[in-house]
PDB file of C-alpha atoms in Angstrom:
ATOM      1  CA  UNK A   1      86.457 129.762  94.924  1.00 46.00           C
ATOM      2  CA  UNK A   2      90.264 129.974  94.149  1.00 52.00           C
ATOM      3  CA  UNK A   3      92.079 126.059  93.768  1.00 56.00           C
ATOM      4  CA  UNK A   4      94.893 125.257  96.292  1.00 56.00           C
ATOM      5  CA  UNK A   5      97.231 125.119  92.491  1.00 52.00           C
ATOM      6  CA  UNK A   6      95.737 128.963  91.438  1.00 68.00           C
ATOM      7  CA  UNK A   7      96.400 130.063  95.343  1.00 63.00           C
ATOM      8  CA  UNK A   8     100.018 128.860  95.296  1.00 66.00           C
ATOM      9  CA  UNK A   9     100.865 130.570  91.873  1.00 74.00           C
ATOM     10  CA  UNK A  10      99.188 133.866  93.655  1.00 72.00           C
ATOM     11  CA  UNK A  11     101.653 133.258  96.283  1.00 68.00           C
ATOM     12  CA  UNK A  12     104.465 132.874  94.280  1.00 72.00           C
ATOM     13  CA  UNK A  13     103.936 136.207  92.568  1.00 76.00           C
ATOM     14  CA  UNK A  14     102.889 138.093  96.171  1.00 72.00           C
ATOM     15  CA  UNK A  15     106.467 136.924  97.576  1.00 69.00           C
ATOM     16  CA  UNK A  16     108.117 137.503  93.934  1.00 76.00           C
ATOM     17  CA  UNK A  17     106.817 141.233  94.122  1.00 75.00           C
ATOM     18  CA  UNK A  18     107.780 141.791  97.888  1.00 72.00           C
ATOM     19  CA  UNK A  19     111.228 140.430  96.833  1.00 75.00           C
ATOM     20  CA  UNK A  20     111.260 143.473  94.553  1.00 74.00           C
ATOM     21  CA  UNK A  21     109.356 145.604  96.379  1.00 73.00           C
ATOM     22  CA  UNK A  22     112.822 144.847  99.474  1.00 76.00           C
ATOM     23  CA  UNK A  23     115.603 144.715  96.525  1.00 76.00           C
ATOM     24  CA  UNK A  24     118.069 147.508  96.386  1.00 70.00           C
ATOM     25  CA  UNK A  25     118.712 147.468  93.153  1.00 74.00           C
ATOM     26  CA  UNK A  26     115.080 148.421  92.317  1.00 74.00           C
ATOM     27  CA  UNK A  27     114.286 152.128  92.017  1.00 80.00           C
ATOM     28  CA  UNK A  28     112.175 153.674  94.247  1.00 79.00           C
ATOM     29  CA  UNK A  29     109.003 153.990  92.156  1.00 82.00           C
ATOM     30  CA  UNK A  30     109.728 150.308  91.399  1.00 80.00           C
ATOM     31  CA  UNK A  31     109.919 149.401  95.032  1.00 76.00           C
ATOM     32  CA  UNK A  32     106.518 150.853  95.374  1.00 82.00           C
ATOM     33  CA  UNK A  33     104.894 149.859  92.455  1.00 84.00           C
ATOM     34  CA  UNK A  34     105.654 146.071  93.764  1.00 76.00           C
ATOM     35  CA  UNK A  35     104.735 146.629  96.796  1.00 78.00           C
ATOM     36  CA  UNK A  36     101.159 147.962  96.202  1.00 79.00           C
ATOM     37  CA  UNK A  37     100.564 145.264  93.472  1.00 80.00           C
ATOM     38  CA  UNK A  38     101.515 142.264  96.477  1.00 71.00           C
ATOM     39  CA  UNK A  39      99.381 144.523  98.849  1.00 75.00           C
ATOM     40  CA  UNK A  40      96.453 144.423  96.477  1.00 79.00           C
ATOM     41  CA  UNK A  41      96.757 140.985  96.088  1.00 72.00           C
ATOM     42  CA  UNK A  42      96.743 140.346  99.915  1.00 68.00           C
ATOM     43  CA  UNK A  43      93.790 142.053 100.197  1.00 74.00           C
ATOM     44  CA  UNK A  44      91.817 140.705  96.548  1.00 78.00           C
ATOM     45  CA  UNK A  45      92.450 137.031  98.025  1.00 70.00           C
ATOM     46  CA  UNK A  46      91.870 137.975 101.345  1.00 69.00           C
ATOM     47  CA  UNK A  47      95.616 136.553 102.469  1.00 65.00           C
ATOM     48  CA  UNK A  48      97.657 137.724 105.358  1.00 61.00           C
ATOM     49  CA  UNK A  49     101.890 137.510 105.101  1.00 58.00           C
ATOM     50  CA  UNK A  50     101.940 134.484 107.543  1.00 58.00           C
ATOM     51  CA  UNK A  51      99.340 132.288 105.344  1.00 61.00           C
ATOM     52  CA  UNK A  52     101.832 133.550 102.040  1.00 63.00           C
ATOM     53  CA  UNK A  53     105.026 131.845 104.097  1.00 63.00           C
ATOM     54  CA  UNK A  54     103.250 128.839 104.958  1.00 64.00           C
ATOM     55  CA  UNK A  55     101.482 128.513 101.510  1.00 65.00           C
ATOM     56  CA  UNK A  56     104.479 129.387 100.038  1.00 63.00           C
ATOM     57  CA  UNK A  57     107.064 126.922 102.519  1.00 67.00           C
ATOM     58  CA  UNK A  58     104.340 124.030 100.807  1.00 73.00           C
ATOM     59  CA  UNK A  59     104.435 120.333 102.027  1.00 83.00           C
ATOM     60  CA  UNK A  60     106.653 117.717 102.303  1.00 88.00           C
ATOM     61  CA  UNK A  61     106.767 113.977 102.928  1.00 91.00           C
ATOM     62  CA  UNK A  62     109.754 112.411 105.339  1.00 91.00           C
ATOM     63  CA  UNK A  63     110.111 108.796 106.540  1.00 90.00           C
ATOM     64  CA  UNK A  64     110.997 107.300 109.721  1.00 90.00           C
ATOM     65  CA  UNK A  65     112.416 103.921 109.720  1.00 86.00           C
ATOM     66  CA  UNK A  66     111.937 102.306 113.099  1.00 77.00           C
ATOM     67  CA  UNK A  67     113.839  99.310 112.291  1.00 78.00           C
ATOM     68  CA  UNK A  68     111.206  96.813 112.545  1.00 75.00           C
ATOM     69  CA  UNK A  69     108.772  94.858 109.982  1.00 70.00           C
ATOM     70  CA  UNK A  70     105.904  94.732 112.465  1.00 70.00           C
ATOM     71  CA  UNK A  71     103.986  97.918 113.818  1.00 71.00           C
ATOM     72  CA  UNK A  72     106.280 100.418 115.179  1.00 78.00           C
ATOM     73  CA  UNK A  73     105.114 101.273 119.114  1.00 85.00           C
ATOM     74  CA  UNK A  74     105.367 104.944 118.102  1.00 89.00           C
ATOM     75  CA  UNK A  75     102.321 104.736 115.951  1.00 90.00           C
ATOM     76  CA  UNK A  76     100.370 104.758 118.909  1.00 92.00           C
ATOM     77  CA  UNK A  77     101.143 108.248 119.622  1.00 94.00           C
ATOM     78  CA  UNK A  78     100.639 109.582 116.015  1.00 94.00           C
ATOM     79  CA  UNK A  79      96.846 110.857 116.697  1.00 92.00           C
ATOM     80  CA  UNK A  80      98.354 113.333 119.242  1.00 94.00           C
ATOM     81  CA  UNK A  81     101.256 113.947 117.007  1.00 94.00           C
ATOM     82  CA  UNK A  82      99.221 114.707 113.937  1.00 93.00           C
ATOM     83  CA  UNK A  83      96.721 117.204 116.067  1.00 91.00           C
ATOM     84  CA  UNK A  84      99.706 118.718 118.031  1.00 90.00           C
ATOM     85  CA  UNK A  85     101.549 119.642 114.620  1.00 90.00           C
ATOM     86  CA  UNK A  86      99.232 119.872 112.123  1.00 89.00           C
ATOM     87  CA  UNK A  87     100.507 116.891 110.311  1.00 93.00           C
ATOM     88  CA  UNK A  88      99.043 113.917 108.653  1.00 92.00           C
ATOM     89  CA  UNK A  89     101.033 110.514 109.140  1.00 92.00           C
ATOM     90  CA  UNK A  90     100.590 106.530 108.695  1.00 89.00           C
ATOM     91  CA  UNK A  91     102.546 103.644 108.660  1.00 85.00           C
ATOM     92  CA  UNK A  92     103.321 100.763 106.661  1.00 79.00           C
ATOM     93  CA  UNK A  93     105.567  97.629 107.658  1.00 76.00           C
ATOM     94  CA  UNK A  94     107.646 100.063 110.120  1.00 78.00           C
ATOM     95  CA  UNK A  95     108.124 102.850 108.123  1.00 87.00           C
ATOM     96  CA  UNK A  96     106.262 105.739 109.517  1.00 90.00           C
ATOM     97  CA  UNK A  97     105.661 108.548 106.971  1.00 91.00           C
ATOM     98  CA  UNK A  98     104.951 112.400 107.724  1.00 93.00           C
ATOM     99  CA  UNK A  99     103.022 115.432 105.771  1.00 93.00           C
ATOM    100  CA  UNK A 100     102.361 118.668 106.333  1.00 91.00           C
ATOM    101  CA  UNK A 101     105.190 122.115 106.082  1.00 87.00           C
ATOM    102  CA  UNK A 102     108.299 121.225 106.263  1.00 89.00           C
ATOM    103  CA  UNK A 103     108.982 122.900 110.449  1.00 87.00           C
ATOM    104  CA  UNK A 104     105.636 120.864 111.565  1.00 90.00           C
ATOM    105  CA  UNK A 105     107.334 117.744 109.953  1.00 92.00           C
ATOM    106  CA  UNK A 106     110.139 118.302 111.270  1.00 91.00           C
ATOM    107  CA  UNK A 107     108.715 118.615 115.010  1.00 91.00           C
ATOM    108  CA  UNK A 108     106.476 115.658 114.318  1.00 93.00           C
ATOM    109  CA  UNK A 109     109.414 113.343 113.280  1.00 93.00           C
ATOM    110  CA  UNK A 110     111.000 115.094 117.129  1.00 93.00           C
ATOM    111  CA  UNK A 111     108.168 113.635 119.141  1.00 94.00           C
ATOM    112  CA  UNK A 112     108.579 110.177 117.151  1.00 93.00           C
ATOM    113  CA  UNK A 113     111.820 110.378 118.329  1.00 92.00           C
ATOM    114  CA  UNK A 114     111.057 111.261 121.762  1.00 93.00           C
ATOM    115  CA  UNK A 115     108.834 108.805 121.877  1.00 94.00           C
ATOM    116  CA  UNK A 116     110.787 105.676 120.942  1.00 92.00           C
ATOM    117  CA  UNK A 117     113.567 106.696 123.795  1.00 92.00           C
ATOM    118  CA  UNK A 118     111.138 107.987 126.433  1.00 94.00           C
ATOM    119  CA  UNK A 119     109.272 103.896 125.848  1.00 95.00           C
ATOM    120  CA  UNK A 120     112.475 101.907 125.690  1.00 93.00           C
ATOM    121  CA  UNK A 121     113.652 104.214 128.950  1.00 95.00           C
ATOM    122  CA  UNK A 122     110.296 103.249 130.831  1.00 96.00           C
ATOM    123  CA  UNK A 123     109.976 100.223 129.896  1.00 95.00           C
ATOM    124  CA  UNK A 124     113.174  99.112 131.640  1.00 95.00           C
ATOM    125  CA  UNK A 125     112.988 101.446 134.224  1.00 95.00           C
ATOM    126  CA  UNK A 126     109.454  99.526 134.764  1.00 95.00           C
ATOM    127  CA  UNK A 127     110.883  95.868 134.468  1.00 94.00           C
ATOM    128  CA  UNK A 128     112.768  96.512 137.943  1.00 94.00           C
ATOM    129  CA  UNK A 129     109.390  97.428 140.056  1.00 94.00           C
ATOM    130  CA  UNK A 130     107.612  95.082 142.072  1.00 92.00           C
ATOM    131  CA  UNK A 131     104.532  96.122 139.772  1.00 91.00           C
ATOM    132  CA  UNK A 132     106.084  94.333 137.104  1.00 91.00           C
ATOM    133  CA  UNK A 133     107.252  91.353 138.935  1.00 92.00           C
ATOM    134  CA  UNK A 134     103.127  91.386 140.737  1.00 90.00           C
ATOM    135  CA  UNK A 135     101.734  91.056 137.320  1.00 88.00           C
ATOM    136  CA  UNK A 136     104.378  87.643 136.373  1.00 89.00           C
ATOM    137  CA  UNK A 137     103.459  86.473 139.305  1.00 86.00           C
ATOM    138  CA  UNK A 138      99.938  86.486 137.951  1.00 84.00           C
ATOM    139  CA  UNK A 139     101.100  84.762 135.047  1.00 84.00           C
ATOM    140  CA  UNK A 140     101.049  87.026 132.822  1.00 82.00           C
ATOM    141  CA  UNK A 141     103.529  86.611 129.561  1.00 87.00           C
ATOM    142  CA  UNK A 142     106.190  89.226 130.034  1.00 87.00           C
ATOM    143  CA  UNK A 143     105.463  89.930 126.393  1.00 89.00           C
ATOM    144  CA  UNK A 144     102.358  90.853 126.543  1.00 91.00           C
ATOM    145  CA  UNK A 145     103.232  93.097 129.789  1.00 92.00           C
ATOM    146  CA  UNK A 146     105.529  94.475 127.650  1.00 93.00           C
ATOM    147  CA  UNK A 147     103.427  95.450 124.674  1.00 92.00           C
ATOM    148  CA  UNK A 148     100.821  97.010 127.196  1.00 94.00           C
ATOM    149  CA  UNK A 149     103.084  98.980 128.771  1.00 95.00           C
ATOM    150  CA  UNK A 150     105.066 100.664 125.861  1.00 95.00           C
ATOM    151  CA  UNK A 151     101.467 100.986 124.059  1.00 94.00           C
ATOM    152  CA  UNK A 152     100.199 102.908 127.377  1.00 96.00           C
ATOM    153  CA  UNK A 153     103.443 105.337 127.393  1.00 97.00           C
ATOM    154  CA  UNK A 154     102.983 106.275 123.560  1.00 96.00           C
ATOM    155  CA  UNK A 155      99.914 106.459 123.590  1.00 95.00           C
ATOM    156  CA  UNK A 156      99.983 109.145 126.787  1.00 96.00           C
ATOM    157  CA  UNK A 157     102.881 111.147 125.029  1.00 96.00           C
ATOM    158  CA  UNK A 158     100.382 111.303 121.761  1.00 95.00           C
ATOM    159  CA  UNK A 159      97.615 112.562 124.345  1.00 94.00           C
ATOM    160  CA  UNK A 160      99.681 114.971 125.726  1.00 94.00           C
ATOM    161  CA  UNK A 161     101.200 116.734 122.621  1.00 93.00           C
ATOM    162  CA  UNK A 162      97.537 116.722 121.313  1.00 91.00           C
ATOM    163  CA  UNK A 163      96.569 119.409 123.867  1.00 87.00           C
ATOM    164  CA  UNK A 164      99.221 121.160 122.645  1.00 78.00           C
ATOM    165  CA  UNK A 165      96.688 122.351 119.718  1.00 72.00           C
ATOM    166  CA  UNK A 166      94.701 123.339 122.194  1.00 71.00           C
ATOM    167  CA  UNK A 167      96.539 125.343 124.014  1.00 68.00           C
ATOM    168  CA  UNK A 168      97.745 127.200 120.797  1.00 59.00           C
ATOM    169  CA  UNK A 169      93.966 127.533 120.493  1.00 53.00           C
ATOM    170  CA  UNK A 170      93.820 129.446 123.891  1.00 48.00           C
ATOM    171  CA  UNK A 171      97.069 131.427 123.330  1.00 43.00           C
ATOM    172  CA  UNK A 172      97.511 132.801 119.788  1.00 43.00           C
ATOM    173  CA  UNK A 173      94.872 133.184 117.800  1.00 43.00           C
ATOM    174  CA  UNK A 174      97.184 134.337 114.712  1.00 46.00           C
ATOM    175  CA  UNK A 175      98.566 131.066 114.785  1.00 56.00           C
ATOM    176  CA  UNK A 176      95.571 129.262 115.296  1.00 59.00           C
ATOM    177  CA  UNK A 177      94.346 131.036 112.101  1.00 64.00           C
ATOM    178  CA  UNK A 178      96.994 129.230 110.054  1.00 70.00           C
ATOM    179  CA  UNK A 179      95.905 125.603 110.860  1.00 77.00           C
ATOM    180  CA  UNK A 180      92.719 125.418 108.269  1.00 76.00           C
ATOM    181  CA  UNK A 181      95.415 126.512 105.871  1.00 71.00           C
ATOM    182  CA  UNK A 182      98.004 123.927 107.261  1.00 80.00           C
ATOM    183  CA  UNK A 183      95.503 121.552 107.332  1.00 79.00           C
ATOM    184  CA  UNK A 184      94.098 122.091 103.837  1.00 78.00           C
ATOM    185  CA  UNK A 185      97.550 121.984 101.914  1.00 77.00           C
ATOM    186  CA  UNK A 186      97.815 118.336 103.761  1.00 84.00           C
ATOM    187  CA  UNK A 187      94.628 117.295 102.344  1.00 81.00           C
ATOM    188  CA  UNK A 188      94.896 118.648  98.681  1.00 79.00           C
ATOM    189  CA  UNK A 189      98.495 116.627  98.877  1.00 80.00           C
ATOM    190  CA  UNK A 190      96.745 113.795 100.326  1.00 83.00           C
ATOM    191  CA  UNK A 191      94.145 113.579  97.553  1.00 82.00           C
ATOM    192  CA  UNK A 192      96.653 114.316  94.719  1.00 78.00           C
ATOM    193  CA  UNK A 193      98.773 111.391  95.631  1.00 80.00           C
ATOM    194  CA  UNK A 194      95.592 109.453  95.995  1.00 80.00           C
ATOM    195  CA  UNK A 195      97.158 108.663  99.826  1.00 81.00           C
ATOM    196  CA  UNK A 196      94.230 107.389 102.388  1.00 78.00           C
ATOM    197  CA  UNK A 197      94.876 106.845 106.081  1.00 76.00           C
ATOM    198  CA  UNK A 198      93.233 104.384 107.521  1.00 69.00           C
ATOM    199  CA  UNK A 199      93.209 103.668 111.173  1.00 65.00           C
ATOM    200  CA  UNK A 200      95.770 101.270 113.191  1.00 61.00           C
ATOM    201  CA  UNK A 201      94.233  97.589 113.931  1.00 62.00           C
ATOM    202  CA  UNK A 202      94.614  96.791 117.809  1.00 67.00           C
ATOM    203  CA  UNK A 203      95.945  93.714 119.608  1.00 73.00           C
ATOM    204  CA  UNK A 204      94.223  92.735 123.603  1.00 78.00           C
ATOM    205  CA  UNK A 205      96.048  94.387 125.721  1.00 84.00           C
ATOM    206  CA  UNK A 206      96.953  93.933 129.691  1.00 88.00           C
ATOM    207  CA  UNK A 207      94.683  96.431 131.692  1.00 90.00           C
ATOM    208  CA  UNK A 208      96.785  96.880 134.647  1.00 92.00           C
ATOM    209  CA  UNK A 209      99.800  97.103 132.156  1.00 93.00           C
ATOM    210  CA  UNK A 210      98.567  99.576 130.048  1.00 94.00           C
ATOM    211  CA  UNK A 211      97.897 102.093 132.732  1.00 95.00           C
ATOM    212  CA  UNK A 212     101.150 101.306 134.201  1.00 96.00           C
ATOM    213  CA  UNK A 213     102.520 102.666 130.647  1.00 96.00           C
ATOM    214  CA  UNK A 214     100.210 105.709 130.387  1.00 96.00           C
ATOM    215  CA  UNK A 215     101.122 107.101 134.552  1.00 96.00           C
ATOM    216  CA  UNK A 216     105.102 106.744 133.368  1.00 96.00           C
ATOM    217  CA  UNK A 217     104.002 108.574 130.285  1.00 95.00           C
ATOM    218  CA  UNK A 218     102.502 111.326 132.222  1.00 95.00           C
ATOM    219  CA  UNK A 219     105.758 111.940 133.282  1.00 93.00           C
ATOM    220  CA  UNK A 220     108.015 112.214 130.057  1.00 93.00           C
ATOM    221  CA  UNK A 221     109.625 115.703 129.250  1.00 89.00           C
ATOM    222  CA  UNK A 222     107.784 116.924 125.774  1.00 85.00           C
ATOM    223  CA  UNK A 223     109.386 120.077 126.199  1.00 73.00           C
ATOM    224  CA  UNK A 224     112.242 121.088 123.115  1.00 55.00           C
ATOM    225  CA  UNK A 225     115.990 122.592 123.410  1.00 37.00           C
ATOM    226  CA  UNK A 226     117.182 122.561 127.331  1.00 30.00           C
ATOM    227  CA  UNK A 227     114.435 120.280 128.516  1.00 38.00           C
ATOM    228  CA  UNK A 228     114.607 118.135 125.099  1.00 39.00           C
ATOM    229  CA  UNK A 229     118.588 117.484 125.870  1.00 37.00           C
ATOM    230  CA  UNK A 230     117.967 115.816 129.465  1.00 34.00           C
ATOM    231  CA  UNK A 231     118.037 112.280 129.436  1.00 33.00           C
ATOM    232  CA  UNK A 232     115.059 110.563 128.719  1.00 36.00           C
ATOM    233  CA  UNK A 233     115.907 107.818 130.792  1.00 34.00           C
ATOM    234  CA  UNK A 234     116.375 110.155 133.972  1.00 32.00           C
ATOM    235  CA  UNK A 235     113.106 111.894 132.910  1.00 36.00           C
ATOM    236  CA  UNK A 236     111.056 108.565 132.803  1.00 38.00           C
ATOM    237  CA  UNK A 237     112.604 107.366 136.362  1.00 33.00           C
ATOM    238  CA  UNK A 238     111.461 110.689 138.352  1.00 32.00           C
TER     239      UNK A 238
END
């Protein structure tokens, strides 16, 4: 079985030779003398042009800072994240951090952002409703109302960009076809940084709170470009 290391070098060379194969400056029986060596190689290692970008685009790490010490309430919509863009993430006293290629990353550290706006935006959008007030009046700490709430929004969004995957699943099997390679480049990074992931500890939670948080996260735009540039806040109120 060929290593992830042997695979990448393979890669290297197939895009090398297509480089040449594309280059005007080659002569013609050089242009096709690279291109039947990268073709051969394709087919030897049983790789398709797609799987040589993203094996050849690699992985990154990025960071996102919330700003806090403590947990950041965006962690509780990483498992969707992570299975929506075939990215692997944790946190650690507020940082979040994110693996996988380098446009997954970047769409996973998107949602993150989404979802810290879309929570602050519901969360006082659900501080004026008599739902809110109903559950002081209870005596319930408006902290821990709070907490519940924001927990049940991220953790909705997460939900909801999960399907995502599975709707990729349903639509395009070509890209579906690239995730066990996604997916595998994560997890050789993973081990070679000796990097485990274990999961996020939970606090009790108020019920009726929570499910406040996940309806109002049922109704947060996910969508990117024109939908992505609405206000969250007005998105959040509808």
């Amino acid at each position: 079985m060929t290593s992830q290391t042997t695979l990448q070098d393979i890669v290297k060379k197939i895009r090398a030779l297509r480089a040449r194969a594309a280059d005007s400056a080659s002569s013609e029986n050089e242009a096709a003398m690279a291109a039947k060596v990268a073709d051969e190689l394709l087919e030897r290692h049983n790789i398709n042009l797609s799987e040589v970008d993203v094996r050849a685009d690699g992985v990154v790490k990025q960071r996102w800072d919330s700003g806090r010490k403590t947990c950041p309430v965006e962690s509780w919509a990483l498992e969707g994240i992570d299975k929506g863009c075939n990215v692997e993430s944790w946190y650690q006293r507020g940082v979040i951090a994110v693996v996988g290629s380098p446009a997954d990353v970047e769409t996973a550290l998107y949602y993150i952002d989404l979802t810290r706006v879309a929570v602050a935006a519901c969360w006082d959008s659900f501080q004026k409703t008599d739902e809110f007030w109903r559950q002081r009046e209870r005596g319930q700490a408006a902290r821990k109302i709070g907490f519940s709430f924001r927990k049940g929004v991220a953790m909705r969004i997460g939900e909801r960009i999960g399907k995502f995957a599975d709707s990729a699943e349903r639509v395009s099997s070509s890209s579906n076809a690239l995730v066990p390679v996604k997916n595998a480049l994560v997890a050789a990074y993973l081990d070679d940084n000796n990097i485990k992931i274990s999961s996020a500890s939970s606090s009790p939670v108020d019920t009726s709170a929570l499910y406040a948080g996940m309806k109002a996260g049922e109704k947060v735009a996910l969508g990117r470009g024109i939908e992505a540039s609405r206000p969250v806040a007005a998105i959040a109120a509808q």
